[in-house]
mmCIF file of C-alpha atoms in Angstrom:
data_model
loop_
_atom_site.group_PDB
_atom_site.id
_atom_site.type_symbol
_atom_site.label_atom_id
_atom_site.label_comp_id
_atom_site.label_asym_id
_atom_site.label_seq_id
_atom_site.Cartn_x
_atom_site.Cartn_y
_atom_site.Cartn_z
ATOM 1 C CA ARG A 1 120.669 144.384 177.757
ATOM 2 C CA SER A 2 122.605 143.589 180.866
ATOM 3 C CA VAL A 3 124.998 145.149 183.296
ATOM 4 C CA GLY A 4 127.413 143.554 185.709
ATOM 5 C CA TRP A 5 128.094 140.330 183.804
ATOM 6 C CA THR A 6 130.907 138.168 185.115
ATOM 7 C CA PRO A 7 131.574 134.500 184.362
ATOM 8 C CA ALA A 8 130.145 131.754 186.595
ATOM 9 C CA PRO A 9 130.358 131.167 189.470
ATOM 10 C CA ARG A 10 130.511 134.927 190.092
ATOM 11 C CA ARG A 11 127.462 137.154 189.959
ATOM 12 C CA VAL A 12 125.306 138.525 187.184
ATOM 13 C CA HIS A 13 123.072 141.571 187.666
ATOM 14 C CA ALA A 14 119.810 141.667 185.762
ATOM 15 C CA MET A 15 118.461 144.949 184.441
ATOM 16 C CA TRP A 16 115.260 146.730 183.574
ATOM 17 C CA TYR A 17 113.210 145.308 180.745
ATOM 18 C CA VAL A 18 112.630 147.739 177.865
ATOM 19 C CA PRO A 19 109.591 146.966 175.679
ATOM 20 C CA ASP A 20 110.188 150.059 173.552
ATOM 21 C CA GLY A 21 112.368 153.149 173.575
ATOM 22 C CA ASN A 22 110.168 155.163 175.916
ATOM 23 C CA GLU A 23 108.850 152.987 178.731
ATOM 24 C CA TYR A 24 110.932 150.998 181.186
ATOM 25 C CA PHE A 25 109.743 148.220 183.472
ATOM 26 C CA PRO A 26 111.531 146.194 186.129
ATOM 27 C CA LEU A 27 112.519 142.809 184.778
ATOM 28 C CA SER A 28 110.629 141.220 187.682
ATOM 29 C CA LEU A 29 107.329 142.240 186.036
ATOM 30 C CA VAL A 30 108.161 139.828 183.223
ATOM 31 C CA TYR A 31 110.398 137.056 184.553
ATOM 32 C CA ASN A 32 110.608 135.123 187.788
ATOM 33 C CA MET A 33 113.776 136.525 189.330
ATOM 34 C CA SER A 34 114.024 133.737 191.910
ATOM 35 C CA THR A 35 114.101 131.106 189.168
ATOM 36 C CA LEU A 36 116.588 133.137 187.119
ATOM 37 C CA SER A 37 118.810 133.426 190.195
ATOM 38 C CA GLU A 38 119.068 129.641 190.324
ATOM 39 C CA TYR A 39 121.071 129.944 187.095
ATOM 40 C CA GLN A 40 123.030 133.041 188.141
ATOM 41 C CA PRO A 41 122.386 135.304 191.150
ATOM 42 C CA SER A 42 120.419 138.249 189.752
ATOM 43 C CA VAL A 43 119.222 141.623 190.992
ATOM 44 C CA GLU A 44 117.246 144.457 189.454
ATOM 45 C CA LEU A 45 119.140 147.442 188.124
ATOM 46 C CA ALA A 46 116.997 149.563 190.435
ATOM 47 C CA ASP A 47 118.260 147.575 193.421
ATOM 48 C CA LEU A 48 121.831 147.556 192.188
ATOM 49 C CA TRP A 49 121.942 151.348 191.988
ATOM 50 C CA ALA A 50 119.300 152.102 194.658
ATOM 51 C CA LEU A 51 117.186 154.051 192.179
ATOM 52 C CA PRO A 52 113.956 155.825 193.165
ATOM 53 C CA SER A 53 110.766 153.806 192.857
ATOM 54 C CA GLY A 54 108.503 154.022 189.828
ATOM 55 C CA TYR A 55 108.919 153.228 186.154
ATOM 56 C CA GLY A 56 110.032 155.357 183.255
ATOM 57 C CA THR A 57 113.159 157.463 182.910
ATOM 58 C CA VAL A 58 115.109 158.104 186.117
ATOM 59 C CA GLY A 59 116.793 161.489 186.374
ATOM 60 C CA PRO A 60 120.476 161.965 187.217
ATOM 61 C CA ALA A 61 121.542 161.761 190.843
ATOM 62 C CA ALA A 62 122.496 164.979 192.574
ATOM 63 C CA GLU A 63 126.162 165.532 193.355
ATOM 64 C CA GLY A 64 127.102 163.914 196.606
ATOM 65 C CA SER A 65 124.060 161.604 196.648
ATOM 66 C CA GLY A 66 125.635 158.576 195.056
ATOM 67 C CA ALA A 67 126.107 159.709 191.460
ATOM 68 C CA ARG A 68 129.321 157.681 191.286
ATOM 69 C CA LYS A 69 127.417 154.551 192.262
ATOM 70 C CA ARG A 70 125.637 154.572 188.904
ATOM 71 C CA ARG A 71 128.686 153.286 187.144
ATOM 72 C CA ILE A 72 129.441 150.810 184.366
ATOM 73 C CA ASP A 73 133.142 150.101 184.066
ATOM 74 C CA LEU A 74 132.903 148.796 180.490
ATOM 75 C CA LEU A 75 129.943 149.410 178.176
ATOM 76 C CA PHE A 76 129.463 147.932 174.701
ATOM 77 C CA VAL A 77 127.152 149.878 172.366
ATOM 78 C CA ALA A 78 126.069 148.132 169.175
ATOM 79 C CA GLY A 79 126.744 151.001 166.802
ATOM 80 C CA ARG A 80 127.901 154.586 166.630
ATOM 81 C CA THR A 81 124.696 155.861 168.183
ATOM 82 C CA GLY A 82 123.972 154.967 171.767
ATOM 83 C CA PRO A 83 120.715 154.898 173.760
ATOM 84 C CA GLY A 84 118.590 158.007 173.358
ATOM 85 C CA GLY A 85 120.461 158.993 170.195
ATOM 86 C CA GLN A 86 123.660 159.754 172.080
ATOM 87 C CA ALA A 87 126.827 159.717 170.029
ATOM 88 C CA CYS A 88 129.036 156.780 170.883
ATOM 89 C CA VAL A 89 132.533 158.207 171.340
ATOM 90 C CA GLU A 90 135.197 155.817 172.525
ATOM 91 C CA GLY A 91 137.833 157.058 174.913
ATOM 92 C CA ALA A 92 137.692 159.038 178.130
ATOM 93 C CA GLU A 93 135.279 158.434 180.971
ATOM 94 C CA GLN A 94 131.748 159.684 180.356
ATOM 95 C CA ARG A 95 129.750 160.933 183.329
ATOM 96 C CA ASN A 96 126.290 161.620 181.943
ATOM 97 C CA PHE A 97 125.289 158.564 179.922
ATOM 98 C CA LEU A 98 121.681 157.395 179.466
ATOM 99 C CA PHE A 99 121.414 153.652 180.137
ATOM 100 C CA ASN A 100 118.108 151.747 180.238
ATOM 101 C CA GLY A 101 116.194 154.863 181.207
ATOM 102 C CA VAL A 102 118.689 155.900 183.894
ATOM 103 C CA GLN A 103 120.322 159.276 183.329
ATOM 104 C CA GLY A 104 123.683 160.353 184.677
ATOM 105 C CA VAL A 105 125.372 156.938 184.486
ATOM 106 C CA VAL A 106 129.164 157.030 184.645
ATOM 107 C CA VAL A 107 130.833 154.906 181.958
ATOM 108 C CA GLY A 108 134.486 154.150 182.517
ATOM 109 C CA ASP A 109 135.248 152.681 179.084
ATOM 110 C CA LEU A 110 132.902 152.915 176.088
ATOM 111 C CA ARG A 111 133.209 150.529 173.143
ATOM 112 C CA CYS A 112 131.263 151.374 169.982
ATOM 113 C CA ALA A 113 130.794 147.784 168.829
ATOM 114 C CA PRO A 114 128.644 144.807 169.817
ATOM 115 C CA GLN A 115 130.160 142.088 171.955
ATOM 116 C CA ARG A 116 128.965 138.549 172.527
ATOM 117 C CA TYR A 117 129.414 135.994 175.257
ATOM 118 C CA THR A 118 132.509 134.463 173.691
ATOM 119 C CA ALA A 119 136.066 133.719 174.694
ATOM 120 C CA GLU A 120 136.793 137.442 174.308
ATOM 121 C CA LEU A 121 134.472 138.235 177.207
ATOM 122 C CA GLN A 122 136.144 135.588 179.331
ATOM 123 C CA LYS A 123 139.268 137.734 179.123
ATOM 124 C CA LEU A 124 137.334 140.549 180.824
ATOM 125 C CA ALA A 125 136.610 138.621 184.023
ATOM 126 C CA HIS A 126 138.637 141.161 185.986
ATOM 127 C CA VAL A 127 136.250 143.994 185.041
ATOM 128 C CA ARG A 128 133.789 144.658 187.863
ATOM 129 C CA SER A 129 130.793 145.646 185.721
ATOM 130 C CA ILE A 130 130.092 145.148 182.014
ATOM 131 C CA GLY A 131 127.063 146.586 180.232
ATOM 132 C CA PHE A 132 125.414 146.160 176.846
ATOM 133 C CA ALA A 133 123.287 148.779 175.096
ATOM 134 C CA ASP A 134 121.117 148.089 172.035
ATOM 135 C CA ALA A 135 122.848 144.728 171.766
ATOM 136 C CA PHE A 136 121.257 141.431 170.745
ATOM 137 C CA ASP A 137 122.334 137.826 170.140
ATOM 138 C CA GLN A 138 124.825 137.972 172.989
ATOM 139 C CA VAL A 139 124.295 134.380 174.136
ATOM 140 C CA PRO A 140 125.460 131.399 172.031
ATOM 141 C CA GLU A 141 122.809 128.758 171.290
ATOM 142 C CA GLN A 142 124.246 126.181 173.682
ATOM 143 C CA GLN A 143 124.267 128.653 176.569
ATOM 144 C CA ALA A 144 120.760 129.769 175.615
ATOM 145 C CA HIS A 145 119.564 126.157 175.902
ATOM 146 C CA GLU A 146 121.096 125.995 179.367
ATOM 147 C CA LEU A 147 119.387 129.247 180.365
ATOM 148 C CA VAL A 148 115.878 128.426 179.040
ATOM 149 C CA PRO A 149 114.690 126.303 182.011
ATOM 150 C CA PHE A 150 115.499 129.184 184.348
ATOM 151 C CA LEU A 151 114.079 132.040 182.256
ATOM 152 C CA ARG A 152 110.457 131.661 183.318
ATOM 153 C CA PHE A 153 107.608 134.136 183.271
ATOM 154 C CA VAL A 154 106.124 135.424 186.511
ATOM 155 C CA ARG A 155 103.407 133.155 187.917
ATOM 156 C CA PRO A 156 100.398 135.375 186.959
ATOM 157 C CA ILE A 157 101.275 134.885 183.269
ATOM 158 C CA TYR A 158 101.066 131.099 183.578
ATOM 159 C CA THR A 159 97.917 131.301 185.702
ATOM 160 C CA ALA A 160 96.142 133.396 183.062
ATOM 161 C CA ALA A 161 97.258 130.991 180.310
ATOM 162 C CA GLU A 162 96.161 127.904 182.252
ATOM 163 C CA GLU A 163 92.754 129.421 183.040
ATOM 164 C CA PHE A 164 92.242 130.323 179.382
ATOM 165 C CA VAL A 165 93.174 126.861 178.136
ATOM 166 C CA GLN A 166 90.942 125.197 180.712
ATOM 167 C CA ALA A 167 87.999 127.448 179.821
ATOM 168 C CA HIS A 168 88.322 127.046 176.031
ATOM 169 C CA PHE A 169 89.907 123.630 175.492
ATOM 170 C CA GLY A 170 89.569 121.757 178.758
ATOM 171 C CA GLU A 171 91.567 118.539 178.479
ATOM 172 C CA GLU A 172 91.236 118.417 174.687
ATOM 173 C CA PRO A 173 94.558 118.702 172.788
ATOM 174 C CA PHE A 174 94.833 121.615 170.385
ATOM 175 C CA LEU A 175 97.008 123.102 167.667
ATOM 176 C CA ALA A 176 98.586 126.523 168.278
ATOM 177 C CA VAL A 177 99.664 128.751 165.397
ATOM 178 C CA HIS A 178 101.659 131.981 165.264
ATOM 179 C CA TRP A 179 100.899 133.864 162.041
ATOM 180 C CA ARG A 180 103.274 136.822 161.860
ATOM 181 C CA ARG A 181 102.160 139.661 159.599
ATOM 182 C CA ALA A 182 102.528 143.429 160.272
ATOM 183 C CA ASP A 183 106.191 144.428 159.746
ATOM 184 C CA PHE A 184 107.025 141.085 158.115
ATOM 185 C CA LYS A 185 104.949 142.059 155.091
ATOM 186 C CA LEU A 186 107.613 144.699 154.450
ATOM 187 C CA THR A 187 110.758 142.997 155.731
ATOM 188 C CA ARG A 188 109.987 139.443 154.543
ATOM 189 C CA GLY A 189 107.623 140.193 151.666
ATOM 190 C CA GLY A 190 109.639 138.250 149.102
ATOM 191 C CA ARG A 191 110.187 135.130 151.184
ATOM 192 C CA SER A 192 107.774 132.307 150.427
ATOM 193 C CA ASP A 193 109.325 130.255 153.244
ATOM 194 C CA VAL A 194 108.239 132.881 155.779
ATOM 195 C CA LEU A 195 104.980 134.537 154.750
ATOM 196 C CA LEU A 196 101.690 132.887 153.876
ATOM 197 C CA GLU A 197 98.724 134.784 152.503
ATOM 198 C CA VAL A 198 95.339 134.005 154.001
ATOM 199 C CA ASP A 199 94.251 131.273 151.556
ATOM 200 C CA ALA A 200 97.531 129.390 151.899
ATOM 201 C CA PHE A 201 97.427 129.924 155.655
ATOM 202 C CA ILE A 202 93.962 128.397 155.975
ATOM 203 C CA GLU A 203 94.936 125.439 153.784
ATOM 204 C CA ARG A 204 98.122 124.827 155.780
ATOM 205 C CA VAL A 205 96.332 124.934 159.134
ATOM 206 C CA GLU A 206 93.521 122.657 157.946
ATOM 207 C CA SER A 207 96.132 120.176 156.705
ATOM 208 C CA ALA A 208 98.019 120.288 160.012
ATOM 209 C CA LEU A 209 94.831 119.743 162.017
ATOM 210 C CA LEU A 210 93.921 116.752 159.871
ATOM 211 C CA SER A 211 97.378 115.164 159.889
ATOM 212 C CA ARG A 212 97.704 115.558 163.668
ATOM 213 C CA GLY A 213 94.205 114.335 164.433
ATOM 214 C CA LEU A 214 93.305 117.635 166.091
ATOM 215 C CA SER A 215 90.111 119.652 165.830
ATOM 216 C CA ARG A 216 90.775 122.698 168.027
ATOM 217 C CA LEU A 217 92.916 125.734 167.176
ATOM 218 C CA TYR A 218 94.559 128.614 169.028
ATOM 219 C CA LEU A 219 95.734 131.557 166.912
ATOM 220 C CA ALA A 220 98.333 134.161 167.883
ATOM 221 C CA THR A 221 98.775 136.883 165.275
ATOM 222 C CA ASP A 222 99.465 140.563 164.770
ATOM 223 C CA ALA A 223 97.376 140.610 161.592
ATOM 224 C CA THR A 224 95.010 143.575 161.320
ATOM 225 C CA GLU A 225 93.296 142.849 157.986
ATOM 226 C CA GLU A 226 89.715 142.377 159.148
ATOM 227 C CA ASP A 227 88.618 140.624 155.949
ATOM 228 C CA ASP A 228 91.351 138.017 156.389
ATOM 229 C CA LEU A 229 90.586 137.574 160.076
ATOM 230 C CA ALA A 230 86.883 137.162 159.325
ATOM 231 C CA ARG A 231 87.656 134.393 156.817
ATOM 232 C CA ILE A 232 89.890 132.684 159.329
ATOM 233 C CA ARG A 233 87.189 132.839 161.985
ATOM 234 C CA GLU A 234 84.647 131.391 159.561
ATOM 235 C CA ARG A 235 86.842 128.532 158.281
ATOM 236 C CA LEU A 236 88.934 127.644 161.322
ATOM 237 C CA ASP A 237 87.009 128.978 164.344
ATOM 238 C CA PRO A 238 90.168 129.660 166.356
ATOM 239 C CA ARG A 239 90.294 130.699 169.979
ATOM 240 C CA ARG A 240 92.242 133.845 170.848
ATOM 241 C CA PHE A 241 93.195 135.457 174.128
ATOM 242 C CA SER A 242 92.771 138.850 172.538
ATOM 243 C CA TRP A 243 91.789 140.039 169.079
ATOM 244 C CA VAL A 244 93.607 143.348 169.743
ATOM 245 C CA ALA A 245 96.700 143.369 167.535
ATOM 246 C CA ASN A 246 97.683 147.042 167.558
ATOM 247 C CA ALA A 247 99.942 147.606 170.567
ATOM 248 C CA ASP A 248 99.988 151.358 169.844
ATOM 249 C CA GLU A 249 96.371 151.467 171.006
ATOM 250 C CA THR A 250 97.037 149.472 174.152
ATOM 251 C CA ASP A 251 98.814 150.220 177.404
ATOM 252 C CA MET A 252 102.382 148.979 176.944
ATOM 253 C CA GLN A 253 102.399 146.787 180.033
ATOM 254 C CA VAL A 254 99.039 145.269 179.062
ATOM 255 C CA ALA A 255 100.340 144.557 175.546
ATOM 256 C CA MET A 256 103.455 142.979 177.027
ATOM 257 C CA ASP A 257 101.427 140.759 179.361
ATOM 258 C CA VAL A 258 99.052 139.685 176.575
ATOM 259 C CA ALA A 259 101.989 138.696 174.351
ATOM 260 C CA ASN A 260 103.546 136.626 177.125
ATOM 261 C CA ILE A 261 100.251 134.954 178.023
ATOM 262 C CA GLU A 262 99.839 133.977 174.368
ATOM 263 C CA ILE A 263 103.357 132.533 174.340
ATOM 264 C CA ALA A 264 102.464 130.450 177.395
ATOM 265 C CA ILE A 265 99.216 129.273 175.744
ATOM 266 C CA CYS A 266 101.075 128.256 172.570
ATOM 267 C CA ALA A 267 103.538 126.352 174.735
ATOM 268 C CA MET A 268 100.686 124.272 176.165
ATOM 269 C CA ALA A 269 99.483 123.083 172.727
ATOM 270 C CA ALA A 270 99.919 119.521 171.498
ATOM 271 C CA PHE A 271 101.563 120.892 168.351
ATOM 272 C CA PHE A 272 102.792 124.337 167.305
ATOM 273 C CA LEU A 273 103.255 125.993 163.915
ATOM 274 C CA GLY A 274 105.317 129.179 163.963
ATOM 275 C CA THR A 275 106.564 131.781 161.534
ATOM 276 C CA ARG A 276 110.133 131.205 160.374
ATOM 277 C CA THR A 277 112.652 133.933 161.448
ATOM 278 C CA SER A 278 110.221 135.356 164.028
ATOM 279 C CA ASN A 279 111.645 135.895 167.517
ATOM 280 C CA TYR A 280 108.131 135.430 168.896
ATOM 281 C CA SER A 281 107.895 131.946 167.390
ATOM 282 C CA LEU A 282 111.414 131.223 168.630
ATOM 283 C CA THR A 283 110.358 132.212 172.154
ATOM 284 C CA VAL A 284 107.382 129.855 171.931
ATOM 285 C CA ARG A 285 109.730 127.051 170.895
ATOM 286 C CA GLU A 286 112.017 127.702 173.865
ATOM 287 C CA GLU A 287 109.037 127.871 176.219
ATOM 288 C CA ARG A 288 107.805 124.541 174.835
ATOM 289 C CA ARG A 289 111.230 123.016 175.408
ATOM 290 C CA ALA A 290 111.153 124.249 178.992
ATOM 291 C CA ARG A 291 107.784 122.498 179.401
ATOM 292 C CA GLY A 292 109.253 119.246 178.081
ATOM 293 C CA HIS A 293 107.757 119.212 174.573
ATOM 294 C CA PRO A 294 110.072 117.490 172.059
ATOM 295 C CA ASP A 295 111.169 119.481 169.003
ATOM 296 C CA GLU A 296 109.084 117.135 166.846
ATOM 297 C CA THR A 297 105.990 118.973 168.104
ATOM 298 C CA HIS A 298 107.187 122.243 166.528
ATOM 299 C CA ASN A 299 107.172 123.220 162.862
ATOM 300 C CA PHE A 300 106.639 126.248 160.620
ATOM 301 C CA LEU A 301 103.658 127.482 158.658
ATOM 302 C CA ALA A 302 105.575 127.990 155.409
ATOM 303 C CA PHE A 303 107.610 125.113 154.035
ATOM 304 C CA LYS A 304 111.119 125.213 152.751
ATOM 305 C CA GLN A 305 111.420 123.286 149.513
ATOM 306 C CA ASP A 306 113.078 120.337 151.216
ATOM 307 C CA ALA A 307 110.832 120.355 154.292
ATOM 308 C CA THR A 308 107.853 118.196 155.131
ATOM 309 C CA ASP A 309 105.274 118.318 157.890
#
């Protein structure tokens, strides 16, 4: 989600990061804003609108105290239901919209459809502020590649990853694997090119270790089946930053940090096997590219019929 987008070389305003629908964190807790600003000047939504300190939902401003400052001139909502279950009704100005946990936002023009960074947006360069709500895939692949080197985690994430790798692997190269389970068992259950059951997973990882001349393994997974995890520990002896997979039982910011540390660890591996169609695996790939790893050091756990290791 973003607000205040305008084409280069004009400014872009970054926004709060939303890990779920209830808790809101400043983007600067996740990404290095100074590095991001090298690509496009960026500020926090809190700084843009001078919001009160603290995280979570911010109440509406009192009349006469800058309520009009919380304004988005043009807002795209990806569907007929906006943030917080609000009905998306195109037309007249709306003065009490909920945007990224900020209540009482004034929206000058509401569009109930997604919009991407395409030539159509270039035609809106005259609009002072543009926002996106519940919108994804806004950046074309080529622009995403340009952005990747500047979209870097905050330094403590990399420090934690580097300390873990040094403690568990030292200078020895290792294989990193992302085995996506959880919701994918429902949404990708019929796709043999995406999901691997535990026996096939173990066989695939053993084969990859052998073919790459590696003996050490890092595993990132949201699997919760203890029997499967026990078999994996016995056969593969992987290292893990955390064996806690259920984010519902973990503080949201802690869960977010753990996920990002694991991404950074996977990006340090000599070779990486991800789960096809997983955004997490995609993020690892982009992080590896930013670190200078060639694409030949990235593959997927499950093969397509015409694919080879």
